[in-house]
Structures are given as structure tokens and as C-alpha cells.
Short mmCIF file of N, CA and C in Angstrom, two decimals:
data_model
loop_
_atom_site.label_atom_id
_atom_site.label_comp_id
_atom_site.label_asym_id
_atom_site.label_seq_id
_atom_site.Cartn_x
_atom_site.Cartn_y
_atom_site.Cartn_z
N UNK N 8 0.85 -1.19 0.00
CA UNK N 8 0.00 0.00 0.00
C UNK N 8 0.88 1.23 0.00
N UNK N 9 0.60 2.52 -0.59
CA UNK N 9 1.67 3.24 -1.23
C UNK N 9 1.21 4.59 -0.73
N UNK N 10 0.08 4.35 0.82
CA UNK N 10 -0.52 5.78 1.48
C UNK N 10 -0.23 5.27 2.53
N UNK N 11 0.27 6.29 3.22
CA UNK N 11 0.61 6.41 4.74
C UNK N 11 -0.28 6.85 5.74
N UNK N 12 -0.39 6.37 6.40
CA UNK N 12 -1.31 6.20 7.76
C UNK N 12 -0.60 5.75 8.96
N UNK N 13 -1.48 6.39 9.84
CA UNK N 13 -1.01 6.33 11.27
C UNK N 13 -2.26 5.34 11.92
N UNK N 14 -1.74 4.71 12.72
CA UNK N 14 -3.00 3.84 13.37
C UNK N 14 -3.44 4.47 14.90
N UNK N 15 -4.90 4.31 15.14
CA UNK N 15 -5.43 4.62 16.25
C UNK N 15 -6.63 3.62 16.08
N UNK N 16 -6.26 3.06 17.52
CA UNK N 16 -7.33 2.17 18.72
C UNK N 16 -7.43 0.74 17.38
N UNK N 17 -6.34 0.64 16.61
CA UNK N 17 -6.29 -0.55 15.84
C UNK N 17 -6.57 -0.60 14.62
N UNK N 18 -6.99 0.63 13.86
CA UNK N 18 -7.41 1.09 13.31
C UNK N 18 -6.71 1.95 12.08
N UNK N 19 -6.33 1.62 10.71
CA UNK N 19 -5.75 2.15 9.72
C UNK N 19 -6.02 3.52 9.25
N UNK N 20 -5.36 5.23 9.54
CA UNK N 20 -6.21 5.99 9.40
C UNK N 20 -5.09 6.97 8.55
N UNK N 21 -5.25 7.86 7.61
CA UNK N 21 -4.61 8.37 6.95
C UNK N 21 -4.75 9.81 7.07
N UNK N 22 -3.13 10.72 7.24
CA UNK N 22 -3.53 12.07 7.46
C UNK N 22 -3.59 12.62 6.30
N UNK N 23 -4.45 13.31 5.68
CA UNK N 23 -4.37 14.17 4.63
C UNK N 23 -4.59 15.78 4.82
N UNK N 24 -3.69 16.24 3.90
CA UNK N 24 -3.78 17.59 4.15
C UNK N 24 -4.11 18.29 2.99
N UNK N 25 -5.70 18.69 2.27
CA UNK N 25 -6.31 19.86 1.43
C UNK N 25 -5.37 21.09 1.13
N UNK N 26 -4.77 20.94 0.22
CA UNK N 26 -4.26 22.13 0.32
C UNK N 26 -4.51 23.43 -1.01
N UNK N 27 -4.45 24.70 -0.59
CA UNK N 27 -4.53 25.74 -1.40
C UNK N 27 -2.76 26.01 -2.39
N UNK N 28 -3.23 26.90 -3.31
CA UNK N 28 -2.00 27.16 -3.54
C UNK N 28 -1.39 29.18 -3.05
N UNK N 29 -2.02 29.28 -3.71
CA UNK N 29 -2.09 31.10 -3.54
C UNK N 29 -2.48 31.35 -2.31
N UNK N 30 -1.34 32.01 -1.96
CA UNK N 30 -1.52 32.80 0.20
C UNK N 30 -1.16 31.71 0.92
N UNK N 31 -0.79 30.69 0.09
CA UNK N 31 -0.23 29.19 0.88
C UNK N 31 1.22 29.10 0.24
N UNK N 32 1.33 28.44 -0.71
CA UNK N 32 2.39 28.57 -1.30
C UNK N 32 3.32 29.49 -1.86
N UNK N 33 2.94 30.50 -1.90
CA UNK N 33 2.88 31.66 -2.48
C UNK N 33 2.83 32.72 -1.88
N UNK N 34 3.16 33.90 -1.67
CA UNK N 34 2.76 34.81 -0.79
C UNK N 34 2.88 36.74 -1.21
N UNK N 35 2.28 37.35 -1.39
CA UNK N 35 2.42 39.22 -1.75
C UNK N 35 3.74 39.07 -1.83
N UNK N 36 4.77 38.78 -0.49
CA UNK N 36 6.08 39.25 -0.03
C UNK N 36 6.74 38.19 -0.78
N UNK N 37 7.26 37.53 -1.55
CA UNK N 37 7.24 37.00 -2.90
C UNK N 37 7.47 37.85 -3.85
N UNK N 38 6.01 37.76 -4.36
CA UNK N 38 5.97 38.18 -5.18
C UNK N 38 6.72 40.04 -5.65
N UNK N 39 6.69 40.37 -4.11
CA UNK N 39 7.30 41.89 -4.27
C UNK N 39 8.62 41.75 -4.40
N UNK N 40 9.10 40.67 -3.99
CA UNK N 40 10.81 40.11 -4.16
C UNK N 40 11.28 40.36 -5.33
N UNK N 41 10.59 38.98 -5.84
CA UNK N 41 10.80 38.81 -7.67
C UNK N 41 10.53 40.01 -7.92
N UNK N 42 9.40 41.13 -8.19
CA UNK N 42 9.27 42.37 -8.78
C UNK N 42 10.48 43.20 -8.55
N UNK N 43 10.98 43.47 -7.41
CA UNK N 43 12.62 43.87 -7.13
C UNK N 43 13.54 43.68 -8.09
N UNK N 44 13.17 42.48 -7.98
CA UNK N 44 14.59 42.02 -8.84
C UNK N 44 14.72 41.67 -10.29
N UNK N 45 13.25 41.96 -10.68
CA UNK N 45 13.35 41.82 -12.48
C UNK N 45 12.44 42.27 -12.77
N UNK N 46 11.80 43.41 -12.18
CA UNK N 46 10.92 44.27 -13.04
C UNK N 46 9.66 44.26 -13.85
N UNK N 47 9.32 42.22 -13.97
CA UNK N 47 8.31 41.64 -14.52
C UNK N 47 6.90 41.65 -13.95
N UNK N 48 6.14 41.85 -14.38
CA UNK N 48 4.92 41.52 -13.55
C UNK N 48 5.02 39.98 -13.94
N UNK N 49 4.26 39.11 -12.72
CA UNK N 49 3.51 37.46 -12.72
C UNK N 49 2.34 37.89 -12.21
N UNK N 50 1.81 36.80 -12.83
CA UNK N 50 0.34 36.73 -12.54
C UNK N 50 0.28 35.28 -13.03
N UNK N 51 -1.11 34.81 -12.22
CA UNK N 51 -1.23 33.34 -13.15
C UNK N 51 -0.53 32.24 -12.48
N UNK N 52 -0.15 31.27 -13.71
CA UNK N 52 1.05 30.23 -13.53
C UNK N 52 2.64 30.76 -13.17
N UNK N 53 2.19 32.04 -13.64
CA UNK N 53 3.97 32.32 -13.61
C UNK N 53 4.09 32.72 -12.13
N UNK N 54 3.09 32.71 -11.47
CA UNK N 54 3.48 33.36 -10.06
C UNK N 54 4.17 32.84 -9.23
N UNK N 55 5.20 33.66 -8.68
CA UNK N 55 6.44 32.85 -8.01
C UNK N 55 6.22 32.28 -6.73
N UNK N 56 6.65 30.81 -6.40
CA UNK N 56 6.46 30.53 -5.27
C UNK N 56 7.53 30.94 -4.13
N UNK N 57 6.83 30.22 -3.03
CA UNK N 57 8.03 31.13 -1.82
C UNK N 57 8.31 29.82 -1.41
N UNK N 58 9.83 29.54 -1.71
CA UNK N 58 10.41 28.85 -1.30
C UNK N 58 10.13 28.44 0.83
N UNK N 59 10.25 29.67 1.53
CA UNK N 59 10.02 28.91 2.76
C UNK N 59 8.79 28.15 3.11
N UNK N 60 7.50 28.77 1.90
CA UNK N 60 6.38 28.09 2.20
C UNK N 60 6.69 26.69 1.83
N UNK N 61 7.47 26.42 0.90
CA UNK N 61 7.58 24.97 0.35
C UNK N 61 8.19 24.05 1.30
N UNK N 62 9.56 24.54 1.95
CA UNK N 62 10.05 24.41 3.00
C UNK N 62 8.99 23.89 3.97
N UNK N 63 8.36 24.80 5.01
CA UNK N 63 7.76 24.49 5.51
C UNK N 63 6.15 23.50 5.41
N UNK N 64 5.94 23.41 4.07
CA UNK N 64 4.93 22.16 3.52
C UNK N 64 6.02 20.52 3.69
N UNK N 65 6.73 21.14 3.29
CA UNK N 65 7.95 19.59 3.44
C UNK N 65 7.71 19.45 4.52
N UNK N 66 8.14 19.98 5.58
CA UNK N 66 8.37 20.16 7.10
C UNK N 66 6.98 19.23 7.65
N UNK N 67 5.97 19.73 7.11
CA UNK N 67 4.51 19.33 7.61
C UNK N 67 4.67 17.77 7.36
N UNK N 68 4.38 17.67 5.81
CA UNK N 68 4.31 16.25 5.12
C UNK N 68 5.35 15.06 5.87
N UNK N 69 6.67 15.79 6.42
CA UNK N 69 7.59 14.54 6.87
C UNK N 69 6.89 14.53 8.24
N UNK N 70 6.17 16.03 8.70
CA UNK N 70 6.23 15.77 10.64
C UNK N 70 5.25 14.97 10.44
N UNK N 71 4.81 14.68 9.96
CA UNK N 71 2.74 14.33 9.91
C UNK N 71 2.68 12.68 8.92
N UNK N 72 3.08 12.56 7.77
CA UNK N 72 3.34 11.56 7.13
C UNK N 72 2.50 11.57 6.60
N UNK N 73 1.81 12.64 6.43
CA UNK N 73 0.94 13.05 5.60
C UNK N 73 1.07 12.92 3.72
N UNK N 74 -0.54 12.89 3.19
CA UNK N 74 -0.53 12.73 1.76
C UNK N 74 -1.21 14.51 1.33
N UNK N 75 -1.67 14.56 0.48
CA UNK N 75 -1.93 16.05 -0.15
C UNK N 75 -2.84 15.61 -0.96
N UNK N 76 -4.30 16.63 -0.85
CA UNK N 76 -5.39 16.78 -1.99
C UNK N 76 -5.20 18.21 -2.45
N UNK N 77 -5.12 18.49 -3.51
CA UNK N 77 -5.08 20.19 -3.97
C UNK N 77 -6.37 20.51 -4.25
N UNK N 78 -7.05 21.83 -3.80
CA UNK N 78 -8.34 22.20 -3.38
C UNK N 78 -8.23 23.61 -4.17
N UNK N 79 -6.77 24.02 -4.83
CA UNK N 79 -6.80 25.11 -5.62
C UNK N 79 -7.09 24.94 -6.68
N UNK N 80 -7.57 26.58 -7.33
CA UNK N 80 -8.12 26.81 -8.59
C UNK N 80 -6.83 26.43 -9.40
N UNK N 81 -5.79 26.23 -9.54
CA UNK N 81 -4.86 25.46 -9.99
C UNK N 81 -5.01 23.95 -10.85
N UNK N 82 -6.07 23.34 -9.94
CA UNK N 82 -5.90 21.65 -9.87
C UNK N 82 -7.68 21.71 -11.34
N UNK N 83 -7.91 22.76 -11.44
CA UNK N 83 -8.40 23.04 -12.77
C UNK N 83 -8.31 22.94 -14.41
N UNK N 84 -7.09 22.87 -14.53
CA UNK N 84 -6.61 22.98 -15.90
C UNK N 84 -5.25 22.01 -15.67
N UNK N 85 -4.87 21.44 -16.86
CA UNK N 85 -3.38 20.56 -16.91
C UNK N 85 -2.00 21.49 -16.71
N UNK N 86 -2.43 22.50 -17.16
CA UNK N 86 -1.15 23.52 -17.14
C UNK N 86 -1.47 24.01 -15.21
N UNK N 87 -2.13 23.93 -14.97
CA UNK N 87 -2.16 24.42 -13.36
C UNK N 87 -1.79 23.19 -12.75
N UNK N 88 -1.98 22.44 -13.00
CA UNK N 88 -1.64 21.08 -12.55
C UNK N 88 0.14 20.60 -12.68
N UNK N 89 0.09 20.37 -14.13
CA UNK N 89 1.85 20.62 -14.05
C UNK N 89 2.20 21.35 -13.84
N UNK N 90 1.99 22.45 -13.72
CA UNK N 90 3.08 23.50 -12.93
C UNK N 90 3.37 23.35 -11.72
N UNK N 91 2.01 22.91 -10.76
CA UNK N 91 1.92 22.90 -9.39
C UNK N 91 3.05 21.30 -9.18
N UNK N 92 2.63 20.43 -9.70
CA UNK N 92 2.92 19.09 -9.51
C UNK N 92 4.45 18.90 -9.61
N UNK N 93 5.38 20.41 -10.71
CA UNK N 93 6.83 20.45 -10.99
C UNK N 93 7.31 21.09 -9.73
N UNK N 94 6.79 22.32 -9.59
CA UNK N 94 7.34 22.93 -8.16
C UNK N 94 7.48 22.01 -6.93
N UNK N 95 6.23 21.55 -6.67
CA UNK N 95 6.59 20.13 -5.72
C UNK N 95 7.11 19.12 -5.94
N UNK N 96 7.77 18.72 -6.99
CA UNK N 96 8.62 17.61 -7.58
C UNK N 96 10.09 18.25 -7.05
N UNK N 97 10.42 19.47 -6.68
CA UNK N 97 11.44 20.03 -6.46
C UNK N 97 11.84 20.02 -5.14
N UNK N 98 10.76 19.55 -4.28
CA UNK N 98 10.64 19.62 -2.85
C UNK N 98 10.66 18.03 -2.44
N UNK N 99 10.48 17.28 -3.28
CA UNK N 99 10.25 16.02 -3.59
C UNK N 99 8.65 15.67 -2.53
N UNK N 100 7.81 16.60 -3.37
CA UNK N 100 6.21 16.42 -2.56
C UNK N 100 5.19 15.82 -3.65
N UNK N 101 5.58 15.87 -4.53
CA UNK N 101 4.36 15.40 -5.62
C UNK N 101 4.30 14.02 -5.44
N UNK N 102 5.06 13.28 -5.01
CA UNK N 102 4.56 11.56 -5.01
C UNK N 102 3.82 11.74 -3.96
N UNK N 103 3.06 12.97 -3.12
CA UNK N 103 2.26 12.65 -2.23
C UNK N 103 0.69 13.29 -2.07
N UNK N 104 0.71 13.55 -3.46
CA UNK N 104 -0.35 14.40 -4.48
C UNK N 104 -1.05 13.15 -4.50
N UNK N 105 -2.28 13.09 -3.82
CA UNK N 105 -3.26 11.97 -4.46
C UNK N 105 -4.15 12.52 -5.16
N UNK N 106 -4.58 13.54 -5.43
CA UNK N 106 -5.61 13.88 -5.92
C UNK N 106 -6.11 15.11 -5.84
N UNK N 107 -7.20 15.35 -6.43
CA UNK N 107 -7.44 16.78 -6.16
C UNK N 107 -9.13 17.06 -5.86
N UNK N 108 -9.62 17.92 -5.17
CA UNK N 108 -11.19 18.05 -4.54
C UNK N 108 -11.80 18.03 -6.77
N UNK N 109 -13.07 17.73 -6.08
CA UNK N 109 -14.37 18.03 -7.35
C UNK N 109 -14.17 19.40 -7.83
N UNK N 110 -14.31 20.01 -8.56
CA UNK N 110 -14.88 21.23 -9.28
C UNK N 110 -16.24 21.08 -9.49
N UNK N 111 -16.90 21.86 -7.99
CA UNK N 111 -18.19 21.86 -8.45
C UNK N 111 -19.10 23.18 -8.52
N UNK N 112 -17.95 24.14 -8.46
CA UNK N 112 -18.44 25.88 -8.03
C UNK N 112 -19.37 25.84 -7.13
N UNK N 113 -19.09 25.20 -6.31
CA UNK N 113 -19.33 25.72 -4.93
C UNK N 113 -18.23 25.95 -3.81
N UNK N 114 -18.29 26.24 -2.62
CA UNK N 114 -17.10 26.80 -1.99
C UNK N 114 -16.44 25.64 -1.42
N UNK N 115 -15.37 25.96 -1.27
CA UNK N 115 -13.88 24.73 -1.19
C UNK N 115 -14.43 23.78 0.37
N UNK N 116 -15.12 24.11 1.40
CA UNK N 116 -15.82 23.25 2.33
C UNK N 116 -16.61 22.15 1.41
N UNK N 117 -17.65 22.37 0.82
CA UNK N 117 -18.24 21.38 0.58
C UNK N 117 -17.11 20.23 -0.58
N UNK N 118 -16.62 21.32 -1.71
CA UNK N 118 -15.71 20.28 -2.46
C UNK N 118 -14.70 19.69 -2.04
N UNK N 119 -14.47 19.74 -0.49
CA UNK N 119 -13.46 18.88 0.27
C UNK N 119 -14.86 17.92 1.24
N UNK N 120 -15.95 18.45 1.13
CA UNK N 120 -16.35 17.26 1.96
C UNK N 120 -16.87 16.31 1.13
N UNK N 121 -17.45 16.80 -0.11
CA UNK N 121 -17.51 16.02 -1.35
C UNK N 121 -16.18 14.74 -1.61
N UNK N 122 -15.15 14.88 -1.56
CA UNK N 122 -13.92 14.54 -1.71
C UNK N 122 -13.76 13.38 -0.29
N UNK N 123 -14.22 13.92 1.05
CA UNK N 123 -13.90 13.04 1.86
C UNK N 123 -14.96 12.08 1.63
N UNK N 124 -15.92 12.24 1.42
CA UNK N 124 -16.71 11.15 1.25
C UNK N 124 -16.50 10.18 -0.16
N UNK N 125 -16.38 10.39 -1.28
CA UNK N 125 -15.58 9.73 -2.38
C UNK N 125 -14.54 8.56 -1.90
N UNK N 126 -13.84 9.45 -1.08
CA UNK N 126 -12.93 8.59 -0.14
C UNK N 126 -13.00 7.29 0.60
N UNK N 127 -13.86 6.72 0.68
CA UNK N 127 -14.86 5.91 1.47
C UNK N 127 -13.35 5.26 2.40
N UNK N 128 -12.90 5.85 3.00
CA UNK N 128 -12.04 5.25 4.49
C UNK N 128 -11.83 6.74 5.47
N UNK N 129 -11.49 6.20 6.45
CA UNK N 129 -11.41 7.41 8.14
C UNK N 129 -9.96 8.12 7.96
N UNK N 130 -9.72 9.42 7.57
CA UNK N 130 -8.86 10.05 6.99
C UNK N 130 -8.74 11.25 8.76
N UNK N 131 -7.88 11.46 8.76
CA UNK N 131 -7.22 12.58 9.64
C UNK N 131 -6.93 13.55 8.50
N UNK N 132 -7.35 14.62 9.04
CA UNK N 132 -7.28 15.74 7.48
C UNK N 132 -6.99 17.39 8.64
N UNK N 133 -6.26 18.19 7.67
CA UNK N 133 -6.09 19.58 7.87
C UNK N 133 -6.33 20.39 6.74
N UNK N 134 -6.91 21.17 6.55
CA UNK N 134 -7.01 22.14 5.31
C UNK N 134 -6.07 23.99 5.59
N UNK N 135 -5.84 23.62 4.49
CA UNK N 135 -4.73 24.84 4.10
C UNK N 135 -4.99 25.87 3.85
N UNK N 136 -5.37 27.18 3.90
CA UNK N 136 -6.21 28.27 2.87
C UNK N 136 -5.92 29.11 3.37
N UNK N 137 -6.20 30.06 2.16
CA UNK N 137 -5.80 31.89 2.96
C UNK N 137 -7.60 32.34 2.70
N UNK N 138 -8.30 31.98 2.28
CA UNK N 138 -9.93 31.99 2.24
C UNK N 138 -10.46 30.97 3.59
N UNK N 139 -11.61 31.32 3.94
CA UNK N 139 -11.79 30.69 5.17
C UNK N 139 -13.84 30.24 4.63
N UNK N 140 -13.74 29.88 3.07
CA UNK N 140 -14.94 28.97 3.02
C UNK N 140 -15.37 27.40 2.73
N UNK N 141 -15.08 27.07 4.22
CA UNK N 141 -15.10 26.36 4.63
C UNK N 141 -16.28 25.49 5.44
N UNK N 142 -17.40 26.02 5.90
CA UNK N 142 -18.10 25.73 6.52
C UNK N 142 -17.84 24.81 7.79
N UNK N 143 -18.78 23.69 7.69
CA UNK N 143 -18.78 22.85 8.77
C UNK N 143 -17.53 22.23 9.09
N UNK N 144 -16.11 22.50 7.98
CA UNK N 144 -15.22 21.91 8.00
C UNK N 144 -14.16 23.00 8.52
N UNK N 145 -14.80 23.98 9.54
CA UNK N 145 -14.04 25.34 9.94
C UNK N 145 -12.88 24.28 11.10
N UNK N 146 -13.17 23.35 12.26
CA UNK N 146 -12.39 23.40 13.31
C UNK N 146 -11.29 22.32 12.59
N UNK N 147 -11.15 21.98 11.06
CA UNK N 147 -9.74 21.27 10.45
C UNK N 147 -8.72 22.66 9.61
N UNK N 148 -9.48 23.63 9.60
CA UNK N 148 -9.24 24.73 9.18
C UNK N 148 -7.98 25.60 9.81
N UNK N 149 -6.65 25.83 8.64
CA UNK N 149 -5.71 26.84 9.23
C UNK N 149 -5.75 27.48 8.40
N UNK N 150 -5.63 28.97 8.69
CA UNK N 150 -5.46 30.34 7.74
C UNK N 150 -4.51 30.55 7.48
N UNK N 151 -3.93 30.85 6.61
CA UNK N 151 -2.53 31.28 6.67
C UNK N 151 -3.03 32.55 5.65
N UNK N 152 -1.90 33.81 6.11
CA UNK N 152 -1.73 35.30 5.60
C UNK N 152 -1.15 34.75 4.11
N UNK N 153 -2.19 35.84 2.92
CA UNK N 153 -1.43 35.99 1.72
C UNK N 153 -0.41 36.61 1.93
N UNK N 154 0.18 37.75 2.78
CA UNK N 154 1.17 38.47 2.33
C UNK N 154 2.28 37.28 2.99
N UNK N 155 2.39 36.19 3.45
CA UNK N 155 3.51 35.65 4.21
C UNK N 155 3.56 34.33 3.56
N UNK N 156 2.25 33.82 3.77
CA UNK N 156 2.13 31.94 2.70
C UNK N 156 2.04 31.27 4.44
N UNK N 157 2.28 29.83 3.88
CA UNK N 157 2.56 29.00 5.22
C UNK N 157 3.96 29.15 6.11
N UNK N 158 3.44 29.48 7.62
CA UNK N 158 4.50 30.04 8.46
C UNK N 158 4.90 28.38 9.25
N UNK N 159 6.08 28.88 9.87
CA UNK N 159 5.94 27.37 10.79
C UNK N 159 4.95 27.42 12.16
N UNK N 160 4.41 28.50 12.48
CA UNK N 160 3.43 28.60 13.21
C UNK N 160 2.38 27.88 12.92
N UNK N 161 1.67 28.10 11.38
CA UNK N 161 0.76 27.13 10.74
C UNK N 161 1.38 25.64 11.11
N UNK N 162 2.77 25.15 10.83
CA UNK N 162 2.67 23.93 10.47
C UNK N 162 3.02 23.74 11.95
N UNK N 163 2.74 24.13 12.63
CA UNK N 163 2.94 23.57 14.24
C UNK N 163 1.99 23.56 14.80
N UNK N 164 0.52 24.39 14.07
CA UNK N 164 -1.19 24.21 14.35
C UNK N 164 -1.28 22.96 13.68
N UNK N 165 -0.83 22.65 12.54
CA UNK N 165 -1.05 21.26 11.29
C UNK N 165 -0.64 20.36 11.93
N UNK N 166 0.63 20.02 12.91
CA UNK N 166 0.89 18.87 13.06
C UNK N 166 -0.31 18.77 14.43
N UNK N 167 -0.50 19.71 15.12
CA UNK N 167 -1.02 19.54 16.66
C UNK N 167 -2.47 18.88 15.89
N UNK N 168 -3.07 19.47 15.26
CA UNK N 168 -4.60 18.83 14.53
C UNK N 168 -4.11 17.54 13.86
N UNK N 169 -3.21 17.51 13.49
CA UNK N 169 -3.25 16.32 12.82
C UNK N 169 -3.58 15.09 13.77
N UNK N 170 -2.16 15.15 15.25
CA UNK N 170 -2.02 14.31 15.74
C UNK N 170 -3.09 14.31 17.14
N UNK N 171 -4.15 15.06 17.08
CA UNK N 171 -5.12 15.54 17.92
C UNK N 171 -6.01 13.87 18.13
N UNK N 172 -5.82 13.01 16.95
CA UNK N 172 -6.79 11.53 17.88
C UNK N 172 -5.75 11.09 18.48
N UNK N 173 -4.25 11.07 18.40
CA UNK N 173 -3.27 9.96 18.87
C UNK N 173 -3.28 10.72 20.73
N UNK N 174 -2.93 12.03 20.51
CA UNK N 174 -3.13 13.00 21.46
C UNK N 174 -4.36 12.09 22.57
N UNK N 175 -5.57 12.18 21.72
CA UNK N 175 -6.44 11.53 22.98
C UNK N 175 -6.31 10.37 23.27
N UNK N 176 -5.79 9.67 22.25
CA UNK N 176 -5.68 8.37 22.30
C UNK N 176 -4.77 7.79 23.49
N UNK N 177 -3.66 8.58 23.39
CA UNK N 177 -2.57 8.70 25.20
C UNK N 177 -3.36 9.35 26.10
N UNK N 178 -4.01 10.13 25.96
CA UNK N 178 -4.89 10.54 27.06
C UNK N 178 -5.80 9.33 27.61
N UNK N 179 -6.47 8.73 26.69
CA UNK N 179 -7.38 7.90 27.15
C UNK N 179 -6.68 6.66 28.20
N UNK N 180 -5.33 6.50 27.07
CA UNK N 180 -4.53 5.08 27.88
C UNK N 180 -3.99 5.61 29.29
N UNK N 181 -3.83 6.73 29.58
CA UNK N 181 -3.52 7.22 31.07
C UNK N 181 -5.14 7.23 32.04
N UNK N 182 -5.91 7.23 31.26
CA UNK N 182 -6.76 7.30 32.71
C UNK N 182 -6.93 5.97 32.69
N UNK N 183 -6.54 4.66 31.96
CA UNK N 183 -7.23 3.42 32.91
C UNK N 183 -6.44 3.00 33.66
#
């Protein structure tokens, strides 16, 4: 089997982490970098990523052993797709790309709960976003600032949610 999971109470369970690309990967302060330094406007595909966000997505994926659904307007088109899928090939994160939410124009909560249910197994999940529509799926929910991307603050909320059943799970084995 070629997905990683953590077990609780005997039980095969997999962390996945939804993720955005823009205000996640990416960040204003970036992008004002590159403008510094070559005068180009990006927009689009060409928009530059921020290396510490990538950094710190690595950071997550090894603390967590986590897999990745992309929930960005990215995971739309093949060219948003390879682009996204090369940048993380650089981080060595794309072999952990399973997939990506529905496109169903509705807001990124339901096309990730759409997605968990498709899923038909018990997933440990965190979602990524600098948008917060999310609905019922607000308390798996971390924000992260467009002007900064993912901080290690985020990925130190990501691992604590992630590992939040194992967490009770030692809790529980101390009170008997």
C-alpha cells in the first residue's frame, strides 16, 4: 500500500492535508521580491512561489506523514496542474499528491467534503487556505496570511490537529 497512515485504537487511518495554492504557497512578499529584482509583472502560472512556504509544507508532510489533496483553482486545468505538480517535484512532494477536490463551483468546504466522502475510508485531514470557506469543515481549518504563505506557526497548528486523535488516544490510555 503506497498511502501512509497512522494507526489509532487498531485502526488504519490516513492524514491528509487539502491544500490551497495562492496565500499558501505563495505569498504578496514574494511576489514583491521577484518584482525587485526583475521588473516583470507574474500573474497566473507564472506566479512565483516562496520557497520557505515549500520548505515548511515539506516540514509538515515529513512531521505528519501526511498525503496532499489540492483544493486550488490550480488543480483546474493541466497547465495548473503541471506546474503545481513540478514545483513540488522540487521539494520532492508530488509523489504525495493523491488527488485533487471536485470542481463543483461551490465553496472549497463542501468540495473537500464532497472529496472526503468519495474517499470511502477514516482520513485525519487539515485544510490549508488563505480563504476561510469552509463551513462545517471550519475546526480542520488553518489560515494562513497571503502576504507571508505558510508560516511554521501554521505547520505547528497542522501537526497539533493532525495528531489531535493519537493526542487523545494517550490521554485515554492514562486514565485506565
Amino acid at each position: 500500500l503506497n498511502i501512509c497512515y497512522n494507526i489509532c485504537n487498531g485502526v488504519l487511518i490516513m492524514n491528509l492535508i487539502f491544500l490551497d495554492v495562492d496565500g499558501v504557497l505563495n505569498s504578496s512578499r514574494k511576489l514583491r521580491e521577484v518584482w525587485e529584482l526583475t521588473h516583470k509583472p507574474h500573474s497566473g502560472y507564472s506566479y512565483p512561489f516562496d520557497e520557505r512556504c515549500l520548505e515548511n509544507l515539506r516540514l509538515l508532510v515529513r512531521e505528519t506523514n501526511s498525503k496532499m489533496v489540492i483544493t486550488s483553482t490550480w488543480r483546474k486545468d493541466e497547465v495548473g496542474r503541471s506546474t503545481l505538480l513540478k514545483v513540488l517535484s522540487e521539494y520532492e512532494l508530488d509523489n504525495r499528491v493523491i488527488g485533487y477536490t471536485p470542481v463543483l463551483d461551490e465553496t472549497r468546504g463542501i468540495e473537500i467534503k464532497q472529496f472526503l466522502i468519495s474517499l470511502k475510508e477514516t482520513a485525519n485531514f487539515i485544510i490549508l487556505d488563505d480563504d476561510s470557506d469552509m463551513g462545517e469543515l471550519m475546526p480542520f481549518f488553518i489560515k494562513t496570511n497571503k502576504q507571508v504563505g505558510l508560516t511554521y506557526e501554521n505547520v505547528q497548528e497542522a501537526i497539533i490537529k493532525l495528531n489531535k486523535t493519537k493526542i487523545k488516544e494517550n490521554e485515554e490510555d492514562l486514565e485506565r
